[in-house]
């Protein structure tokens, strides 16, 4: 790949349809903007209509003439995912790009989705799994094959899949749960590539991570409801992000590369190429051993299919 890949090096995407989840701000918005600037017809998906309208207005200003729309979708709800997929299938026969970006991070207390899943595991992994499964026929329809880009995180490096307590009912630690969910996302991307090759599906699965990017999800845990020690700790973390990290626009580049670049390979994983993969130009990212473990992947796959009532095999 180019030493310093930029969005200007992406091919034109005219006539192609892209869906970006969590697109009302941060990385999702920047990714949607990049796709729109290259000519794609972009659907910004989110759960808040007011934020969706604001994001759409902002995008139209940032990319005049962009063909974009907001779509209501809550990836923390299996019913919302099923309804969204059903409605989209009535509107189009094909989907060229799906960016699984929506997520939550480090919720201080254990919360559950409407379906009873631990919030981070349900939102960050089970939701994208179910959405990808339900949209697979549309993704396989384009002649060139649709791309599924799953956004992982540096947190995956130290993540563990706790099979005997996936929902953290016995023991909940905010970032332990987050690390598990992001490792699961990376496994989703790699195993989907294997499943596609095994079954001859006409789709491409690629993962990406943004390094340390200054987004709402990275800074929103600094709030007044926590004690002084926690707030000071998080204040220091935010300044570390500012000093050692990068902007949301820069963090979105690996995701945009995975979504558009011809040289992005199936089963690849991309992130920043600087120190510790925190910032820098797009390059191949390090895949932790747990993400390469086929036994873990297949066990997680079976659990995801059972929990979501969908199939990706």
Tab-separated table of C-alpha atoms in Angstrom:
chain	number	residue	atom	x	y	z
A	1	UNK	CA	0.000	0.000	0.000
A	2	UNK	CA	1.012	3.653	-0.319
A	3	UNK	CA	3.263	4.874	2.475
A	4	UNK	CA	0.746	7.578	3.419
A	5	UNK	CA	-2.660	6.527	2.106
A	6	UNK	CA	-5.279	9.269	1.981
A	7	UNK	CA	-8.923	9.341	0.995
A	8	UNK	CA	-7.934	10.969	-2.312
A	9	UNK	CA	-6.311	7.679	-3.302
A	10	UNK	CA	-9.558	5.758	-2.892
A	11	UNK	CA	-11.331	4.827	-6.125
A	12	UNK	CA	-14.541	6.534	-7.146
A	13	UNK	CA	-17.557	4.862	-5.559
A	14	UNK	CA	-20.242	6.285	-7.826
A	15	UNK	CA	-23.303	4.051	-8.044
A	16	UNK	CA	-22.361	2.059	-4.952
A	17	UNK	CA	-24.433	1.887	-1.793
A	18	UNK	CA	-22.785	2.022	1.641
A	19	UNK	CA	-24.212	1.631	5.138
A	20	UNK	CA	-22.281	2.964	8.151
A	21	UNK	CA	-23.577	2.222	11.634
A	22	UNK	CA	-22.962	4.663	14.462
A	23	UNK	CA	-22.571	7.373	11.822
A	24	UNK	CA	-23.965	10.362	13.694
A	25	UNK	CA	-20.546	11.347	15.037
A	26	UNK	CA	-16.909	10.401	15.511
A	27	UNK	CA	-15.382	7.669	13.396
A	28	UNK	CA	-18.693	6.673	11.850
A	29	UNK	CA	-19.402	10.172	10.618
A	30	UNK	CA	-15.880	10.585	9.223
A	31	UNK	CA	-16.131	7.236	7.433
A	32	UNK	CA	-19.508	8.145	5.948
A	33	UNK	CA	-18.083	11.488	4.864
A	34	UNK	CA	-15.142	9.804	3.144
A	35	UNK	CA	-17.440	7.424	1.283
A	36	UNK	CA	-19.710	10.289	0.248
A	37	UNK	CA	-16.781	12.347	-1.022
A	38	UNK	CA	-15.792	9.451	-3.272
A	39	UNK	CA	-19.304	9.372	-4.747
A	40	UNK	CA	-20.982	6.558	-2.817
A	41	UNK	CA	-24.643	6.715	-1.878
A	42	UNK	CA	-24.360	6.636	1.907
A	43	UNK	CA	-26.803	5.617	4.604
A	44	UNK	CA	-25.941	7.003	8.038
A	45	UNK	CA	-27.445	4.640	10.586
A	46	UNK	CA	-28.085	5.499	14.215
A	47	UNK	CA	-30.610	5.218	17.004
A	48	UNK	CA	-31.219	8.936	17.621
A	49	UNK	CA	-33.225	10.755	14.906
A	50	UNK	CA	-32.219	14.215	16.145
A	51	UNK	CA	-28.512	13.348	16.013
A	52	UNK	CA	-29.121	11.699	12.652
A	53	UNK	CA	-30.655	14.835	11.168
A	54	UNK	CA	-27.806	16.951	12.562
A	55	UNK	CA	-25.196	14.580	11.120
A	56	UNK	CA	-26.925	14.554	7.746
A	57	UNK	CA	-27.043	18.354	7.676
A	58	UNK	CA	-23.350	18.488	8.604
A	59	UNK	CA	-22.440	15.963	5.914
A	60	UNK	CA	-24.327	17.894	3.247
A	61	UNK	CA	-22.316	20.958	4.257
A	62	UNK	CA	-18.983	19.085	4.319
A	63	UNK	CA	-19.660	17.272	1.039
A	64	UNK	CA	-21.993	19.428	-1.078
A	65	UNK	CA	-24.122	17.354	-3.411
A	66	UNK	CA	-23.589	14.137	-1.449
A	67	UNK	CA	-26.238	11.456	-1.870
A	68	UNK	CA	-26.870	10.600	1.780
A	69	UNK	CA	-29.731	9.658	4.074
A	70	UNK	CA	-30.281	8.851	7.730
A	71	UNK	CA	-31.657	5.441	8.727
A	72	UNK	CA	-32.987	4.546	12.156
A	73	UNK	CA	-31.168	1.510	13.523
A	74	UNK	CA	-30.374	0.399	17.068
A	75	UNK	CA	-27.723	-2.321	16.921
A	76	UNK	CA	-28.411	-3.056	20.593
A	77	UNK	CA	-31.842	-4.406	19.615
A	78	UNK	CA	-32.351	-7.604	17.610
A	79	UNK	CA	-35.864	-6.470	16.695
A	80	UNK	CA	-34.544	-3.170	15.343
A	81	UNK	CA	-31.923	-5.028	13.305
A	82	UNK	CA	-34.490	-7.436	11.846
A	83	UNK	CA	-36.869	-4.594	10.951
A	84	UNK	CA	-34.088	-2.548	9.388
A	85	UNK	CA	-32.828	-5.454	7.281
A	86	UNK	CA	-36.336	-6.343	6.143
A	87	UNK	CA	-37.072	-2.760	5.101
A	88	UNK	CA	-33.744	-2.365	3.313
A	89	UNK	CA	-34.344	-5.555	1.325
A	90	UNK	CA	-37.617	-4.037	0.071
A	91	UNK	CA	-35.735	-0.950	-1.078
A	92	UNK	CA	-32.635	-2.403	-2.754
A	93	UNK	CA	-31.285	-5.683	-4.101
A	94	UNK	CA	-27.651	-4.931	-3.352
A	95	UNK	CA	-25.411	-3.437	-0.685
A	96	UNK	CA	-21.813	-2.675	-1.622
A	97	UNK	CA	-20.334	-1.683	1.745
A	98	UNK	CA	-21.332	-2.363	5.346
A	99	UNK	CA	-19.258	-0.678	8.051
A	100	UNK	CA	-19.951	-2.161	11.477
A	101	UNK	CA	-18.835	0.818	13.544
A	102	UNK	CA	-21.502	1.485	16.193
A	103	UNK	CA	-20.434	0.705	19.727
A	104	UNK	CA	-20.248	1.627	23.385
A	105	UNK	CA	-17.207	1.725	25.630
A	106	UNK	CA	-16.502	1.167	29.289
A	107	UNK	CA	-19.965	1.688	30.789
A	108	UNK	CA	-19.213	2.126	34.532
A	109	UNK	CA	-21.967	-0.232	35.668
A	110	UNK	CA	-23.273	-3.418	34.081
A	111	UNK	CA	-26.208	-2.666	31.810
A	112	UNK	CA	-28.205	-4.876	29.477
A	113	UNK	CA	-29.663	-4.514	26.005
A	114	UNK	CA	-33.365	-5.043	25.403
A	115	UNK	CA	-32.554	-8.665	24.641
A	116	UNK	CA	-30.807	-9.227	27.970
A	117	UNK	CA	-27.219	-9.136	26.708
A	118	UNK	CA	-24.470	-7.279	28.551
A	119	UNK	CA	-24.546	-3.885	26.861
A	120	UNK	CA	-21.025	-3.840	25.406
A	121	UNK	CA	-21.062	-7.444	24.206
A	122	UNK	CA	-24.547	-7.006	22.761
A	123	UNK	CA	-23.947	-3.663	21.075
A	124	UNK	CA	-20.372	-4.094	19.905
A	125	UNK	CA	-20.465	-7.720	18.794
A	126	UNK	CA	-23.832	-9.496	18.788
A	127	UNK	CA	-25.579	-6.601	17.049
A	128	UNK	CA	-23.054	-6.377	14.188
A	129	UNK	CA	-23.097	-10.174	13.886
A	130	UNK	CA	-26.892	-10.229	13.524
A	131	UNK	CA	-26.899	-7.257	11.136
A	132	UNK	CA	-24.263	-8.836	8.908
A	133	UNK	CA	-26.145	-12.134	8.892
A	134	UNK	CA	-29.417	-10.499	7.897
A	135	UNK	CA	-27.813	-8.338	5.207
A	136	UNK	CA	-25.673	-11.109	3.736
A	137	UNK	CA	-27.924	-11.703	0.687
A	138	UNK	CA	-27.666	-8.015	-0.244
A	139	UNK	CA	-23.912	-7.994	0.363
A	140	UNK	CA	-23.378	-11.019	-1.873
A	141	UNK	CA	-25.407	-9.517	-4.724
A	142	UNK	CA	-22.959	-6.951	-6.215
A	143	UNK	CA	-20.903	-8.337	-9.097
A	144	UNK	CA	-17.670	-7.349	-7.358
A	145	UNK	CA	-18.880	-8.644	-3.978
A	146	UNK	CA	-19.869	-6.480	-1.030
A	147	UNK	CA	-17.380	-5.420	1.642
A	148	UNK	CA	-18.018	-5.906	5.342
A	149	UNK	CA	-15.734	-3.747	7.469
A	150	UNK	CA	-15.775	-4.462	11.189
A	151	UNK	CA	-14.231	-1.863	13.473
A	152	UNK	CA	-12.081	-3.428	16.183
A	153	UNK	CA	-9.784	-1.687	18.665
A	154	UNK	CA	-6.348	-1.818	20.237
A	155	UNK	CA	-8.285	-3.117	23.247
A	156	UNK	CA	-8.580	-6.442	21.405
A	157	UNK	CA	-4.878	-7.056	22.081
A	158	UNK	CA	-5.553	-7.876	25.724
A	159	UNK	CA	-9.085	-9.169	25.367
A	160	UNK	CA	-10.309	-12.598	26.402
A	161	UNK	CA	-13.503	-14.417	25.452
A	162	UNK	CA	-14.949	-15.603	28.761
A	163	UNK	CA	-17.177	-18.387	27.495
A	164	UNK	CA	-18.528	-19.348	30.908
A	165	UNK	CA	-19.608	-15.749	31.564
A	166	UNK	CA	-20.053	-14.019	28.190
A	167	UNK	CA	-22.649	-11.655	29.640
A	168	UNK	CA	-20.503	-10.743	32.691
A	169	UNK	CA	-23.265	-11.691	35.101
A	170	UNK	CA	-20.919	-13.099	37.713
A	171	UNK	CA	-18.198	-10.490	37.394
A	172	UNK	CA	-18.374	-7.170	35.584
A	173	UNK	CA	-15.438	-4.855	34.970
A	174	UNK	CA	-16.064	-2.054	32.429
A	175	UNK	CA	-12.958	-2.378	30.317
A	176	UNK	CA	-12.674	-6.134	30.692
A	177	UNK	CA	-16.083	-6.329	29.028
A	178	UNK	CA	-15.030	-3.795	26.397
A	179	UNK	CA	-11.841	-5.700	25.570
A	180	UNK	CA	-13.831	-8.912	25.166
A	181	UNK	CA	-16.299	-7.236	22.810
A	182	UNK	CA	-13.573	-5.775	20.598
A	183	UNK	CA	-11.665	-9.037	20.427
A	184	UNK	CA	-14.959	-10.610	19.399
A	185	UNK	CA	-15.277	-7.990	16.639
A	186	UNK	CA	-11.865	-8.880	15.260
A	187	UNK	CA	-12.759	-12.561	15.380
A	188	UNK	CA	-16.013	-11.733	13.575
A	189	UNK	CA	-14.115	-10.172	10.681
A	190	UNK	CA	-11.557	-12.977	10.380
A	191	UNK	CA	-14.046	-15.830	10.737
A	192	UNK	CA	-16.484	-14.195	8.296
A	193	UNK	CA	-13.684	-14.206	5.731
A	194	UNK	CA	-13.115	-17.922	6.363
A	195	UNK	CA	-16.831	-18.663	6.137
A	196	UNK	CA	-17.112	-16.685	2.891
A	197	UNK	CA	-14.268	-18.640	1.309
A	198	UNK	CA	-15.620	-21.960	2.587
A	199	UNK	CA	-19.140	-21.372	1.281
A	200	UNK	CA	-18.233	-19.403	-1.825
A	201	UNK	CA	-20.027	-16.264	-0.691
A	202	UNK	CA	-19.405	-13.254	-2.898
A	203	UNK	CA	-18.328	-10.905	-0.122
A	204	UNK	CA	-15.152	-9.506	1.400
A	205	UNK	CA	-14.570	-9.247	5.153
A	206	UNK	CA	-11.933	-6.850	6.477
A	207	UNK	CA	-11.180	-5.415	9.922
A	208	UNK	CA	-9.748	-2.060	10.940
A	209	UNK	CA	-8.997	-0.120	14.090
A	210	UNK	CA	-8.549	3.646	14.608
A	211	UNK	CA	-5.676	3.632	17.062
A	212	UNK	CA	-6.108	6.280	19.728
A	213	UNK	CA	-8.655	8.659	18.265
A	214	UNK	CA	-10.291	11.612	19.959
A	215	UNK	CA	-13.951	10.710	19.663
A	216	UNK	CA	-16.967	10.962	21.947
A	217	UNK	CA	-16.748	7.266	22.786
A	218	UNK	CA	-13.150	7.697	23.944
A	219	UNK	CA	-13.805	10.688	26.200
A	220	UNK	CA	-17.421	10.401	27.371
A	221	UNK	CA	-16.520	8.381	30.480
A	222	UNK	CA	-15.079	11.541	32.079
A	223	UNK	CA	-18.204	12.658	33.935
A	224	UNK	CA	-19.234	14.192	37.220
A	225	UNK	CA	-21.018	11.091	38.489
A	226	UNK	CA	-17.693	9.453	39.329
A	227	UNK	CA	-15.468	10.079	42.324
A	228	UNK	CA	-12.531	12.452	42.303
A	229	UNK	CA	-9.934	9.696	41.841
A	230	UNK	CA	-11.765	8.225	38.849
A	231	UNK	CA	-12.220	11.641	37.277
A	232	UNK	CA	-8.544	12.507	37.680
A	233	UNK	CA	-7.536	9.147	36.220
A	234	UNK	CA	-9.757	9.637	33.224
A	235	UNK	CA	-8.637	13.245	32.842
A	236	UNK	CA	-5.094	11.937	32.504
A	237	UNK	CA	-6.265	9.361	29.962
A	238	UNK	CA	-7.928	12.056	27.862
A	239	UNK	CA	-4.709	14.101	27.821
A	240	UNK	CA	-2.758	10.975	26.858
A	241	UNK	CA	-5.149	10.539	23.950
A	242	UNK	CA	-4.566	14.153	22.933
A	243	UNK	CA	-0.780	13.913	23.144
A	244	UNK	CA	-0.281	10.434	21.705
A	245	UNK	CA	-3.392	9.946	19.623
A	246	UNK	CA	-4.993	11.514	16.581
A	247	UNK	CA	-8.196	13.121	15.349
A	248	UNK	CA	-11.346	11.223	14.422
A	249	UNK	CA	-10.698	12.040	10.763
A	250	UNK	CA	-7.237	10.494	10.978
A	251	UNK	CA	-8.536	7.532	12.960
A	252	UNK	CA	-11.126	6.846	10.281
A	253	UNK	CA	-8.512	6.392	7.557
A	254	UNK	CA	-7.879	2.670	8.245
A	255	UNK	CA	-11.636	2.100	8.159
A	256	UNK	CA	-11.978	3.996	4.883
A	257	UNK	CA	-9.026	2.063	3.488
A	258	UNK	CA	-10.724	-1.223	4.397
A	259	UNK	CA	-13.993	-0.027	2.861
A	260	UNK	CA	-12.640	1.289	-0.436
A	261	UNK	CA	-8.991	0.556	-1.246
A	262	UNK	CA	-8.463	-2.093	-3.936
A	263	UNK	CA	-5.324	-3.256	-2.125
A	264	UNK	CA	-7.187	-4.038	1.122
A	265	UNK	CA	-7.094	-7.822	1.251
A	266	UNK	CA	-9.812	-10.214	2.370
A	267	UNK	CA	-9.240	-11.201	5.978
A	268	UNK	CA	-6.909	-8.228	6.452
A	269	UNK	CA	-6.638	-6.022	9.528
A	270	UNK	CA	-5.572	-2.383	9.200
A	271	UNK	CA	-4.678	0.390	11.621
A	272	UNK	CA	-2.248	3.278	12.172
A	273	UNK	CA	1.404	2.484	11.578
A	274	UNK	CA	3.001	4.661	14.234
A	275	UNK	CA	4.321	3.719	17.681
A	276	UNK	CA	2.049	1.159	19.313
A	277	UNK	CA	-0.426	1.551	16.429
A	278	UNK	CA	-1.838	4.592	18.240
A	279	UNK	CA	-1.489	7.028	15.340
A	280	UNK	CA	0.131	7.323	11.941
A	281	UNK	CA	-0.372	6.239	8.338
A	282	UNK	CA	-2.475	3.211	7.441
A	283	UNK	CA	-0.720	-0.139	7.578
A	284	UNK	CA	-1.323	-3.807	8.403
A	285	UNK	CA	-2.234	-4.168	12.070
A	286	UNK	CA	-1.042	-6.810	14.506
A	287	UNK	CA	-3.506	-9.660	15.042
A	288	UNK	CA	-3.330	-11.073	18.589
A	289	UNK	CA	-3.039	-14.856	18.976
A	290	UNK	CA	-6.533	-15.152	20.497
A	291	UNK	CA	-8.032	-13.710	17.301
A	292	UNK	CA	-6.229	-16.350	15.228
A	293	UNK	CA	-7.362	-19.270	17.377
A	294	UNK	CA	-9.799	-21.301	15.284
A	295	UNK	CA	-11.219	-23.138	18.290
A	296	UNK	CA	-12.135	-19.846	19.958
A	297	UNK	CA	-13.540	-18.465	16.703
A	298	UNK	CA	-15.789	-21.441	16.014
A	299	UNK	CA	-17.039	-21.595	19.597
A	300	UNK	CA	-17.809	-17.870	19.549
A	301	UNK	CA	-19.517	-18.247	16.157
A	302	UNK	CA	-21.826	-20.941	17.491
A	303	UNK	CA	-22.630	-18.849	20.565
A	304	UNK	CA	-23.409	-15.778	18.441
A	305	UNK	CA	-25.722	-17.731	16.144
A	306	UNK	CA	-27.553	-19.223	19.111
A	307	UNK	CA	-27.894	-15.924	20.982
A	308	UNK	CA	-28.997	-13.839	17.992
A	309	UNK	CA	-31.111	-16.445	16.231
A	310	UNK	CA	-29.287	-15.736	12.970
A	311	UNK	CA	-26.912	-17.785	10.826
A	312	UNK	CA	-23.565	-16.945	9.262
A	313	UNK	CA	-22.451	-20.446	8.305
